[in-house]
XYZ file of C-alpha atoms in Angstrom:
687
model
C -17.382 42.110 -82.851
C -14.182 40.434 -84.132
C -13.836 39.694 -87.818
C -14.451 36.050 -88.739
C -13.893 34.065 -91.920
C -16.865 33.153 -94.045
C -15.686 29.525 -94.155
C -17.012 27.885 -90.996
C -17.810 24.319 -92.008
C -17.236 21.691 -89.357
C -16.639 18.014 -90.074
C -19.579 15.784 -89.116
C -17.658 13.975 -86.381
C -17.044 17.313 -84.635
C -20.550 18.757 -84.847
C -22.718 18.984 -81.765
C -24.327 15.737 -80.758
C -28.119 15.910 -80.457
C -30.774 13.568 -79.078
C -30.115 9.777 -79.253
C -31.204 9.391 -75.644
C -32.602 5.841 -76.153
C -29.279 4.696 -77.645
C -27.310 6.251 -74.805
C -29.534 4.531 -72.266
C -29.073 1.159 -73.974
C -25.300 1.675 -74.132
C -24.875 2.501 -70.449
C -27.133 -0.405 -69.532
C -24.823 -2.748 -71.440
C -21.783 -1.255 -69.699
C -23.322 -2.152 -66.345
C -23.742 -5.772 -67.473
C -20.096 -6.364 -68.438
C -18.518 -9.500 -66.983
C -18.890 -13.234 -67.270
C -19.835 -13.567 -70.923
C -19.434 -11.730 -74.233
C -21.814 -8.813 -74.774
C -22.535 -7.196 -78.134
C -24.588 -4.051 -78.739
C -25.614 -4.006 -82.401
C -26.611 -0.530 -83.599
C -28.651 -0.997 -86.770
C -29.554 1.864 -89.107
C -29.568 2.959 -92.736
C -26.660 4.765 -94.325
C -26.461 8.403 -93.287
C -28.378 7.900 -90.036
C -25.313 8.954 -88.018
C -23.907 5.652 -86.751
C -20.270 6.746 -87.092
C -20.944 9.970 -85.208
C -22.851 7.989 -82.598
C -19.921 5.602 -82.047
C -17.607 8.570 -81.597
C -19.943 10.061 -78.981
C -20.237 6.758 -77.108
C -16.462 6.395 -77.130
C -15.967 9.913 -75.752
C -18.489 9.353 -72.964
C -16.927 6.136 -71.640
C -13.219 6.796 -72.255
C -12.653 7.948 -68.672
C -13.979 4.722 -67.164
C -13.142 2.172 -69.854
C -10.308 1.491 -72.257
C -11.543 1.926 -75.823
C -10.517 1.074 -79.380
C -12.172 1.480 -82.778
C -12.039 -0.782 -85.814
C -13.269 1.020 -88.941
C -14.038 -1.619 -91.552
C -14.480 1.046 -94.213
C -10.695 1.058 -94.463
C -9.855 -1.929 -96.727
C -6.744 -2.984 -94.805
C -8.719 -3.352 -91.574
C -10.877 -6.125 -93.025
C -7.999 -8.605 -92.820
C -7.671 -10.548 -89.589
C -4.001 -9.906 -88.832
C -4.139 -6.210 -89.745
C -7.316 -5.652 -87.733
C -5.803 -7.269 -84.638
C -2.641 -5.189 -85.049
C -4.631 -1.929 -85.229
C -6.737 -2.742 -82.164
C -3.655 -3.954 -80.276
C -1.846 -0.658 -80.940
C -4.780 1.470 -79.742
C -5.287 -0.562 -76.582
C -1.531 -0.723 -76.010
C -1.273 3.056 -75.973
C -3.653 3.015 -73.004
C -1.334 0.866 -70.903
C -2.363 -2.667 -71.886
C 0.329 -5.325 -72.350
C 0.094 -7.947 -75.095
C 3.297 -9.959 -74.609
C 1.869 -13.346 -75.598
C -0.068 -11.962 -78.535
C 3.013 -10.109 -79.791
C 5.070 -13.300 -79.781
C 2.321 -15.325 -81.469
C 1.797 -12.592 -84.063
C 5.529 -12.603 -84.828
C 5.441 -16.393 -85.285
C 2.462 -16.151 -87.654
C 4.084 -13.311 -89.563
C 7.298 -15.321 -89.934
C 5.338 -18.405 -91.033
C 3.616 -16.392 -93.762
C 6.848 -14.645 -94.777
C 9.613 -17.244 -94.412
C 11.872 -15.291 -96.778
C 12.075 -12.339 -94.375
C 13.539 -11.980 -90.906
C 12.039 -10.182 -87.961
C 13.151 -6.563 -87.828
C 11.828 -3.150 -86.946
C 11.387 -2.312 -90.613
C 9.385 -5.419 -91.482
C 7.193 -6.444 -88.537
C 4.291 -4.123 -87.656
C 4.043 -2.458 -84.216
C 7.525 -3.523 -83.027
C 7.991 -0.077 -81.495
C 4.714 -0.559 -79.598
C 5.713 -3.954 -78.163
C 8.022 -4.135 -75.169
C 8.608 -7.879 -75.644
C 9.551 -7.642 -79.341
C 11.667 -4.554 -78.752
C 13.689 -6.352 -76.077
C 14.151 -9.361 -78.349
C 15.512 -7.271 -81.215
C 17.657 -5.109 -78.927
C 19.090 -8.190 -77.244
C 19.931 -9.788 -80.592
C 22.508 -7.039 -81.212
C 21.948 -7.036 -84.969
C 21.982 -10.814 -85.407
C 19.187 -12.370 -87.499
C 16.046 -13.232 -85.543
C 13.643 -15.780 -86.986
C 10.166 -16.215 -85.579
C 9.769 -19.720 -84.218
C 7.617 -20.083 -81.161
C 10.160 -21.853 -78.976
C 12.989 -19.574 -80.109
C 11.130 -16.344 -79.381
C 9.962 -17.598 -76.002
C 13.570 -18.344 -75.017
C 14.711 -14.926 -76.209
C 11.936 -13.239 -74.235
C 12.893 -15.203 -71.122
C 16.399 -13.794 -71.391
C 15.420 -10.248 -72.270
C 12.203 -9.501 -70.402
C 12.520 -7.687 -67.120
C 10.268 -8.789 -64.301
C 10.103 -12.307 -62.932
C 6.318 -12.459 -63.147
C 6.221 -11.682 -66.865
C 9.012 -14.143 -67.612
C 7.232 -16.893 -65.700
C 3.908 -16.203 -67.412
C 5.509 -16.490 -70.839
C 7.616 -19.511 -69.913
C 4.720 -21.634 -68.634
C 2.240 -20.723 -71.361
C 1.460 -23.985 -73.163
C -0.112 -22.250 -76.148
C 3.069 -20.313 -76.893
C 5.210 -23.431 -76.694
C 2.934 -25.337 -79.060
C 2.804 -22.679 -81.799
C 5.415 -24.398 -83.970
C 3.304 -27.560 -84.073
C 0.181 -25.827 -85.410
C -0.937 -25.491 -89.001
C -1.242 -21.991 -90.402
C -5.013 -21.952 -89.931
C -4.674 -23.133 -86.332
C -1.891 -20.598 -85.756
C -4.128 -17.725 -86.920
C -6.808 -18.885 -84.484
C -4.182 -19.129 -81.730
C -3.138 -15.518 -82.406
C -6.743 -14.381 -81.930
C -7.021 -16.523 -78.803
C -3.884 -15.037 -77.233
C -5.019 -11.523 -78.108
C -8.272 -12.161 -76.243
C -6.389 -13.736 -73.321
C -4.031 -10.761 -72.965
C -6.972 -8.379 -73.266
C -8.883 -10.318 -70.599
C -5.918 -10.285 -68.202
C -5.390 -6.546 -68.690
C -9.072 -5.783 -68.013
C -9.441 -7.072 -64.465
C -9.585 -3.582 -62.976
C -10.679 -1.438 -65.931
C -12.975 -3.022 -68.560
C -12.810 -2.223 -72.253
C -15.163 -1.293 -75.077
C -14.408 -2.241 -78.684
C -16.240 -0.197 -81.334
C -16.618 -1.734 -84.800
C -17.919 0.558 -87.547
C -19.337 -0.302 -91.000
C -19.742 -4.060 -90.575
C -21.482 -4.143 -93.968
C -18.135 -3.332 -95.620
C -16.772 -6.674 -94.370
C -19.791 -8.738 -95.417
C -21.861 -6.864 -98.024
C -25.527 -7.796 -98.216
C -25.194 -9.208 -101.700
C -22.436 -11.540 -100.534
C -24.058 -12.913 -97.372
C -24.004 -16.398 -98.841
C -21.528 -18.575 -100.677
C -17.830 -17.834 -100.736
C -17.969 -14.516 -98.868
C -20.130 -15.841 -96.049
C -16.992 -16.791 -94.127
C -15.220 -13.442 -94.390
C -16.295 -12.523 -90.854
C -15.368 -15.835 -89.207
C -12.326 -14.308 -87.556
C -14.389 -11.401 -86.217
C -17.022 -13.693 -84.715
C -14.260 -15.804 -83.166
C -12.682 -12.706 -81.631
C -15.899 -11.222 -80.242
C -16.926 -14.583 -78.750
C -13.841 -14.478 -76.512
C -14.225 -10.893 -75.248
C -16.033 -11.641 -71.992
C -14.632 -8.768 -69.905
C -15.785 -5.957 -72.102
C -18.440 -4.713 -74.467
C -18.369 -4.853 -78.262
C -20.440 -2.234 -80.106
C -21.048 -3.044 -83.774
C -22.632 -0.532 -86.155
C -24.240 -2.058 -89.249
C -26.940 -1.335 -91.786
C -28.622 -4.671 -91.110
C -28.791 -6.911 -88.066
C -25.706 -9.090 -87.632
C -27.508 -12.406 -88.014
C -24.750 -14.385 -86.307
C -27.363 -16.657 -84.748
C -27.477 -18.471 -88.084
C -24.032 -19.866 -87.266
C -24.646 -20.448 -83.556
C -27.877 -19.913 -81.620
C -25.858 -18.890 -78.552
C -25.404 -15.470 -80.175
C -29.079 -14.742 -79.452
C -28.204 -14.299 -75.782
C -25.020 -12.300 -76.427
C -26.256 -9.809 -79.055
C -28.623 -6.998 -78.103
C -29.912 -5.037 -81.082
C -30.948 -1.408 -81.016
C -32.489 0.344 -84.000
C -31.081 3.804 -84.763
C -34.023 5.826 -86.089
C -34.109 9.251 -87.657
C -33.767 12.277 -85.442
C -36.984 13.676 -83.968
C -38.253 16.953 -85.401
C -36.983 19.143 -82.566
C -33.477 17.668 -82.801
C -33.460 18.316 -86.563
C -34.437 21.945 -86.033
C -31.808 22.391 -83.323
C -29.108 20.975 -85.572
C -30.083 23.282 -88.442
C -30.217 26.295 -86.152
C -26.775 25.520 -84.792
C -25.545 25.247 -88.376
C -26.715 28.740 -89.244
C -30.011 28.081 -91.043
C -32.013 30.863 -89.413
C -34.988 31.178 -91.742
C -37.899 29.425 -90.012
C -39.670 28.289 -93.183
C -36.490 26.962 -94.792
C -35.453 25.225 -91.595
C -38.818 23.465 -91.288
C -38.864 22.414 -94.948
C -35.373 20.950 -94.737
C -36.156 19.150 -91.476
C -39.180 17.469 -93.056
C -37.365 16.519 -96.264
C -34.348 15.067 -94.431
C -36.458 12.296 -92.875
C -34.319 12.680 -89.800
C -31.017 11.641 -91.431
C -28.149 13.696 -89.951
C -26.128 13.167 -93.127
C -28.571 15.202 -95.190
C -29.026 17.803 -92.463
C -25.262 18.374 -92.463
C -25.301 18.685 -96.243
C -28.012 21.335 -96.000
C -25.928 23.247 -93.468
C -22.858 22.986 -95.706
C -24.750 24.501 -98.638
C -25.876 27.490 -96.513
C -29.530 26.890 -97.347
C -31.715 30.050 -97.295
C -35.408 30.787 -97.475
C -35.291 30.685 -101.274
C -34.460 26.955 -101.156
C -37.097 25.946 -98.628
C -39.163 24.035 -101.194
C -37.166 20.860 -100.661
C -39.241 17.739 -101.172
C -36.854 14.797 -100.893
C -33.511 13.653 -99.604
C -32.171 13.198 -103.128
C -32.889 16.823 -103.931
C -30.856 17.900 -100.899
C -27.956 15.833 -102.228
C -28.101 17.297 -105.725
C -28.740 20.807 -104.426
C -25.578 20.507 -102.358
C -23.552 20.083 -105.530
C -25.254 23.094 -107.101
C -24.071 25.382 -104.289
C -20.398 24.469 -104.265
C -17.728 26.118 -106.402
C -17.128 24.405 -109.727
C -13.488 23.624 -108.950
C -14.466 22.076 -105.638
C -17.196 19.974 -107.244
C -14.786 18.679 -109.853
C -12.160 17.806 -107.233
C -14.713 15.970 -105.111
C -15.931 14.011 -108.125
C -12.396 12.955 -108.991
C -11.527 12.026 -105.404
C -14.664 9.867 -105.206
C -12.799 7.362 -107.399
C -10.323 6.664 -104.582
C -11.244 4.322 -101.745
C -9.043 6.345 -99.413
C -7.070 9.499 -100.131
C -4.729 11.951 -98.448
C -3.022 15.232 -99.220
C -0.513 13.682 -101.619
C -3.251 11.949 -103.639
C -5.299 15.168 -103.624
C -2.361 17.092 -105.066
C -1.630 14.455 -107.717
C -5.243 14.451 -108.929
C -5.490 18.240 -108.821
C -2.262 18.612 -110.810
C -3.449 16.233 -113.504
C -6.716 18.131 -114.036
C -5.453 21.689 -113.434
C -7.445 22.183 -110.235
C -6.459 24.066 -107.038
C -3.935 22.032 -105.064
C -2.952 24.328 -102.190
C -3.422 23.593 -98.510
C -6.468 25.857 -98.150
C -8.296 23.962 -100.888
C -7.497 20.672 -99.121
C -8.732 21.919 -95.759
C -11.921 23.204 -97.350
C -12.700 19.832 -98.945
C -11.917 17.712 -95.893
C -14.090 19.872 -93.649
C -17.277 18.745 -95.360
C -19.607 16.597 -93.302
C -19.313 13.577 -95.590
C -15.523 13.308 -95.196
C -14.403 10.910 -92.462
C -10.947 9.979 -91.140
C -9.390 6.802 -92.523
C -6.265 5.849 -90.602
C -3.732 8.281 -89.214
C -3.556 10.641 -92.211
C -6.111 9.377 -94.710
C -9.653 10.447 -95.523
C -12.654 8.745 -97.080
C -16.011 9.877 -98.410
C -19.334 8.782 -97.001
C -20.634 5.865 -99.063
C -23.789 7.653 -100.225
C -21.939 10.805 -101.200
C -19.224 8.871 -102.954
C -21.763 6.931 -104.997
C -23.589 10.130 -105.988
C -20.378 11.884 -107.049
C -19.049 8.840 -108.880
C -22.132 8.665 -111.072
C -21.278 12.064 -112.512
C -18.026 10.781 -114.025
C -17.700 8.990 -117.344
C -15.964 5.626 -117.586
C -12.928 7.086 -119.421
C -12.560 9.756 -116.723
C -12.705 7.106 -113.991
C -10.023 5.084 -115.752
C -7.812 8.171 -116.074
C -8.089 8.885 -112.350
C -7.375 5.245 -111.496
C -4.227 5.457 -113.630
C -3.084 8.518 -111.659
C -3.832 6.819 -108.367
C -1.944 3.714 -109.438
C 1.162 5.806 -110.141
C 0.972 7.385 -106.668
C 0.575 4.029 -104.918
C 3.357 2.474 -107.029
C 5.705 5.253 -105.941
C 4.808 4.651 -102.292
C 5.414 0.942 -102.674
C 9.025 1.714 -103.635
C 9.696 3.778 -100.512
C 11.324 2.584 -97.320
C 9.139 0.223 -95.349
C 7.334 1.705 -92.369
C 4.239 1.067 -90.301
C 1.297 3.251 -89.395
C -0.838 2.310 -86.409
C 0.155 -1.331 -86.765
C -0.274 -1.540 -90.554
C 2.558 -2.044 -93.046
C 2.346 0.930 -95.408
C 4.298 -0.632 -98.290
C 2.086 -3.700 -98.464
C -1.024 -1.488 -98.354
C 0.400 0.621 -101.161
C 0.950 -2.476 -103.315
C -2.640 -3.578 -102.726
C -4.079 -0.172 -103.614
C -1.879 0.038 -106.717
C -3.229 -3.330 -107.851
C -6.805 -2.191 -107.166
C -6.344 0.996 -109.192
C -4.623 -0.838 -112.041
C -7.444 -3.345 -112.119
C -10.172 -0.703 -112.299
C -8.244 1.378 -114.822
C -8.410 -1.577 -117.216
C -4.626 -1.636 -117.613
C -3.787 -4.625 -115.442
C -3.710 -8.180 -116.702
C -3.768 -11.414 -114.769
C 0.024 -11.567 -114.896
C 0.185 -8.036 -113.504
C -2.038 -9.049 -110.584
C 0.236 -11.984 -109.778
C 3.217 -9.662 -109.961
C 1.663 -7.310 -107.425
C 0.787 -10.261 -105.186
C 4.405 -11.434 -105.274
C 5.612 -7.918 -104.429
C 3.231 -7.666 -101.494
C 4.366 -11.029 -100.163
C 8.020 -10.075 -100.605
C 7.595 -7.042 -98.336
C 5.737 -8.926 -95.620
C 2.171 -8.360 -96.779
C 0.394 -11.723 -96.674
C -2.668 -9.830 -95.426
C -2.401 -7.473 -98.399
C -2.368 -10.479 -100.734
C -5.555 -11.754 -99.117
C -7.139 -8.329 -99.571
C -5.934 -8.214 -103.166
C -7.602 -11.564 -103.796
C -10.871 -10.262 -102.400
C -10.660 -7.118 -104.557
C -10.040 -9.255 -107.625
C -12.890 -11.631 -106.843
C -15.324 -8.756 -106.400
C -14.133 -7.225 -109.675
C -14.546 -10.503 -111.557
C -17.964 -11.163 -110.004
C -19.294 -7.693 -110.848
C -18.528 -7.669 -114.571
C -17.569 -9.758 -117.550
C -13.869 -9.828 -116.810
C -11.200 -11.252 -119.075
C -10.409 -14.937 -118.777
C -6.880 -14.357 -117.487
C -8.208 -12.264 -114.576
C -10.608 -15.029 -113.586
C -7.792 -17.556 -113.751
C -5.508 -15.237 -111.770
C -8.153 -15.014 -109.031
C -8.417 -18.780 -109.005
C -4.631 -19.067 -108.844
C -4.288 -16.656 -105.911
C -7.077 -18.414 -104.032
C -5.457 -21.810 -104.568
C -2.022 -20.521 -103.537
C -3.514 -18.937 -100.404
C -5.123 -22.273 -99.537
C -1.776 -24.052 -99.968
C -0.043 -21.558 -97.656
C -2.638 -22.341 -94.994
C -2.390 -26.086 -95.619
C -6.019 -26.236 -96.799
C -5.841 -29.172 -99.192
C -9.633 -29.402 -99.557
C -9.935 -25.889 -100.975
C -6.867 -26.206 -103.197
C -8.073 -29.482 -104.727
C -11.666 -28.229 -104.969
C -10.517 -25.250 -107.039
C -8.578 -27.539 -109.393
C -10.538 -30.809 -109.757
C -8.796 -31.481 -113.075
C -5.877 -29.883 -114.897
C -7.788 -28.898 -118.036
C -6.197 -25.534 -118.873
C -3.120 -24.491 -120.807
C 0.158 -24.677 -118.928
C 2.161 -22.599 -121.402
C 1.445 -19.247 -119.732
C 2.648 -18.387 -116.240
C -0.824 -18.118 -114.684
C -1.816 -21.596 -115.824
C 1.506 -23.059 -114.704
C 1.263 -21.447 -111.251
C -2.299 -22.670 -110.856
C -1.139 -26.182 -111.724
C 1.697 -25.929 -109.189
C -0.853 -24.940 -106.522
C -3.051 -27.863 -107.606
C -0.130 -30.252 -107.241
C 0.736 -28.927 -103.785
C -2.880 -29.355 -102.757
C -2.752 -32.999 -103.767
C 0.584 -33.428 -102.037
C -0.870 -32.052 -98.794
C -3.888 -34.325 -99.215
C -1.568 -37.338 -99.454
C -1.962 -38.048 -103.188
C 1.759 -37.872 -103.911
C 1.533 -39.831 -107.171
C -0.893 -37.312 -108.652
C 1.233 -34.438 -107.366
C 4.331 -35.825 -109.123
C 2.308 -36.285 -112.291
C 1.162 -32.648 -112.277
C 4.628 -31.306 -111.443
C 6.080 -33.385 -114.274
C 3.468 -32.118 -116.709
C 4.321 -28.525 -115.836
C 8.032 -29.206 -116.305
C 7.465 -30.757 -119.720
C 4.883 -28.218 -120.941
C 5.947 -24.840 -119.575
C 8.984 -22.816 -120.694
C 8.748 -19.919 -118.229
C 10.092 -19.322 -114.718
C 7.606 -21.715 -113.098
C 9.208 -24.661 -114.902
C 12.180 -24.881 -112.566
C 9.935 -24.734 -109.531
C 8.058 -27.759 -110.844
C 11.301 -29.607 -111.545
C 12.631 -29.103 -108.029
C 9.312 -30.332 -106.628
C 9.567 -33.489 -108.739
C 13.117 -34.107 -107.535
C 12.114 -33.563 -103.915
C 9.108 -35.885 -104.096
C 11.139 -38.518 -105.932
C 13.646 -38.497 -103.126
C 10.974 -38.622 -100.431
C 9.735 -41.825 -102.074
C 13.212 -43.356 -102.271
C 13.659 -42.821 -106.030
C 17.274 -41.723 -105.655
C 18.477 -42.098 -109.231
C 15.554 -40.229 -110.780
C 15.740 -37.556 -108.121
C 19.427 -36.962 -108.836
C 18.773 -36.803 -112.583
C 15.859 -34.405 -112.086
C 17.868 -32.174 -109.790
C 20.812 -31.963 -112.191
C 18.519 -31.155 -115.096
C 16.757 -28.405 -113.139
C 19.948 -27.034 -111.630
C 21.680 -26.703 -114.967
C 24.296 -29.445 -114.379
C 22.878 -31.704 -117.025
C 20.907 -31.598 -120.261
C 17.449 -30.002 -120.139
C 15.558 -33.243 -120.634
C 11.954 -34.211 -120.260
C 11.225 -35.800 -116.936
C 9.889 -39.377 -117.014
C 6.236 -40.054 -116.275
C 5.176 -40.327 -112.653
C 5.768 -43.646 -110.931
C 3.685 -45.507 -108.414
C 4.673 -44.154 -105.031
C 5.786 -46.222 -102.133
C 3.050 -46.661 -99.566
C 4.728 -44.850 -96.681
C 7.207 -41.955 -96.744
C 10.598 -42.413 -95.158
C 11.749 -40.478 -92.057
C 12.744 -36.868 -92.695
C 16.369 -35.837 -93.165
C 17.614 -32.545 -91.654
C 17.868 -29.641 -94.079
C 21.636 -29.226 -93.636
C 22.213 -32.874 -94.572
C 19.970 -32.514 -97.627
C 21.929 -29.498 -98.837
C 25.227 -31.319 -98.248
C 24.019 -34.240 -100.338
C 22.826 -32.028 -103.160
C 26.131 -30.154 -103.185
C 28.077 -33.427 -103.241
C 26.021 -34.787 -106.130
C 24.822 -37.884 -104.253
C 21.207 -37.128 -105.053
C 20.031 -37.365 -101.444
C 18.533 -33.850 -101.497
C 15.036 -34.702 -100.405
C 13.554 -34.317 -96.973
C 13.568 -38.059 -96.412
C 16.248 -40.444 -95.225
C 16.878 -43.287 -97.752
C 15.831 -46.701 -96.578
C 19.345 -48.052 -97.098
C 21.621 -47.647 -94.074
C 24.712 -47.288 -96.306
C 23.258 -44.144 -97.902
C 22.082 -42.809 -94.596
C 25.662 -42.934 -93.346
C 26.921 -41.369 -96.576
C 24.498 -38.487 -96.166
C 25.507 -37.817 -92.607
C 29.286 -37.918 -92.995
C 31.175 -34.609 -93.324
C 31.443 -33.064 -96.777
C 34.717 -33.870 -98.597
C 36.638 -31.168 -100.480
C 36.502 -31.366 -104.258
C 33.141 -33.145 -104.338
C 31.072 -30.116 -105.302
C 31.094 -29.577 -109.092
C 29.789 -26.047 -108.598
C 32.901 -25.105 -106.614
C 35.803 -26.677 -108.461
C 34.280 -27.948 -111.718
C 35.037 -31.605 -110.994
C 32.438 -34.240 -111.640
C 30.612 -35.722 -108.687
C 31.825 -39.057 -107.435
C 29.630 -42.117 -107.774
C 28.460 -43.662 -104.555
C 28.669 -47.419 -104.406
C 25.176 -48.708 -103.849
C 24.166 -51.657 -101.768
C 22.377 -54.594 -103.443
C 19.228 -53.941 -101.478
C 19.155 -50.378 -102.750
C 19.702 -51.362 -106.396
C 16.865 -53.830 -106.219
C 14.548 -51.288 -104.634
C 15.376 -48.767 -107.373
C 14.648 -51.226 -110.166
C 11.182 -51.913 -108.818
C 8.538 -50.041 -110.765
C 11.138 -47.965 -112.635
C 10.354 -46.543 -116.065
C 13.402 -46.662 -118.395
């Protein structure tokens, strides 16, 4: 007999699949019903019942006849709409599906959320997976490409090979209307086009989408109130998947019929019970538990949960441990039969939401624990360790909670500090993507999470991380960061600046999406200090919310208050907003004075109180003309065209040399004003 190593543990997802015949029958029945309307198979069971292993088995059994993809909501990044769609798109795309329209719409949404960046292979996720985006960037020959709907469609028409594909993109009304949509509507359009491309690619071979750990997206304790809408995008997506099957694993029934009774016909629930006695015994026998008495005792105590059966196999249970009486004892007995160094490493890694070999080595180094490859392979082979992304790992929720309870609060904070340093270092690396996810933005989010739970991150630090994530194209990471912060604030008595930072990020996110109702609802009155940056940024978001809602007078008042009360970097942002709104209302003299004060070309003076706004805004002036006017010192730097025809002509004439004080130091020339304009400026003006 050949020599074999003593170490023979097998990860849970690779162990032999036993029983589950009723679930298999229900699954294949649903596959036969595909077509015509959305179909959802909801597998409901407690934690540890084997839902993840079951999804893997179902996926393996239908992969030859159906295209398949998995969305694991245990991974934090996959709970954001855009990231989740990108991950599913990449997995389906590798099986031959084309997503030309979705790719273009996704690029437009990404550009809308990151206007300071340009489309490139290093910034936009899954460019290498998209034929349409690859041809656009290759055809641009290094020139900047900016993601407007009409512009990308034209570039695709020139670059895409195949007359049929070009025609389909050219005549698509949704693509051509993307630039006219609000950000919220654009996000819905991206989901719609994803479903349309998926539907068109599934005419001959249907698909199955597997969604694991739904409870991570909408925890039970947050099923009402603010978090009740966190799964809106998922419901919208599933409702449009009428040429495939969606299998959702959750600890409780989905309950989507509360939102729409039509879900009652689409969702078919199936309860995942514990394994029958014979299946438990077979699993233990296959795992090497040969003693009959011990095997029977463990099978009874496990209550049919595969998670605990795998733990018993991992601990190499013998006849001496057959007096097991409960599941909890199996869990604690597992820890008693593992080497001390391995126990300590597992406890420390339970602090991390996801971890990989680099994080394992950093934690092991800090606590003088084994860090070699063999130690890593031994840990990740346990049954409670599951894949998380391409290279990451995560612990089963129950096991993680049990291990985490063994650590003291100071030890947890120390580990979070180590993890934060690792994620900070990754955030400084070159940008790259992994299965459709931007790794730098994810690193920034995880660094913020670890800093928050280490107790070393203030509200200002959170805003700094949010700005960094946005700067590297991570609007989705900012949304995830906001959710992490809200959960942290809700779960404990957090400091006031963290609560205000959460409020600020939520208001700023609402402004980005054009959601004036939410932005104004979060800031019904400006009753906080504006001297610190968090308060000033929250006030700026409040003013933008009122501007979007049409209350321009109140917006100017808030911007002016920030300018006069705050001495930090937000002050200039408020001043420019005042100047812009003044100009849009035809207040040319005040706008010019405000702009010069903000831009450093005049004394740093207090801005006058807000005036009564004119009832209707003037037509918008092109951006190039606005910049020309600002450079020339005419004060016409707003988005609006002045009501006076003389000034409209002055704005539109070519720029004259020597008129820009920033270029040659000369003072700006005074424009002669028409009588009608002087009279309009005197009306309602505060001296």
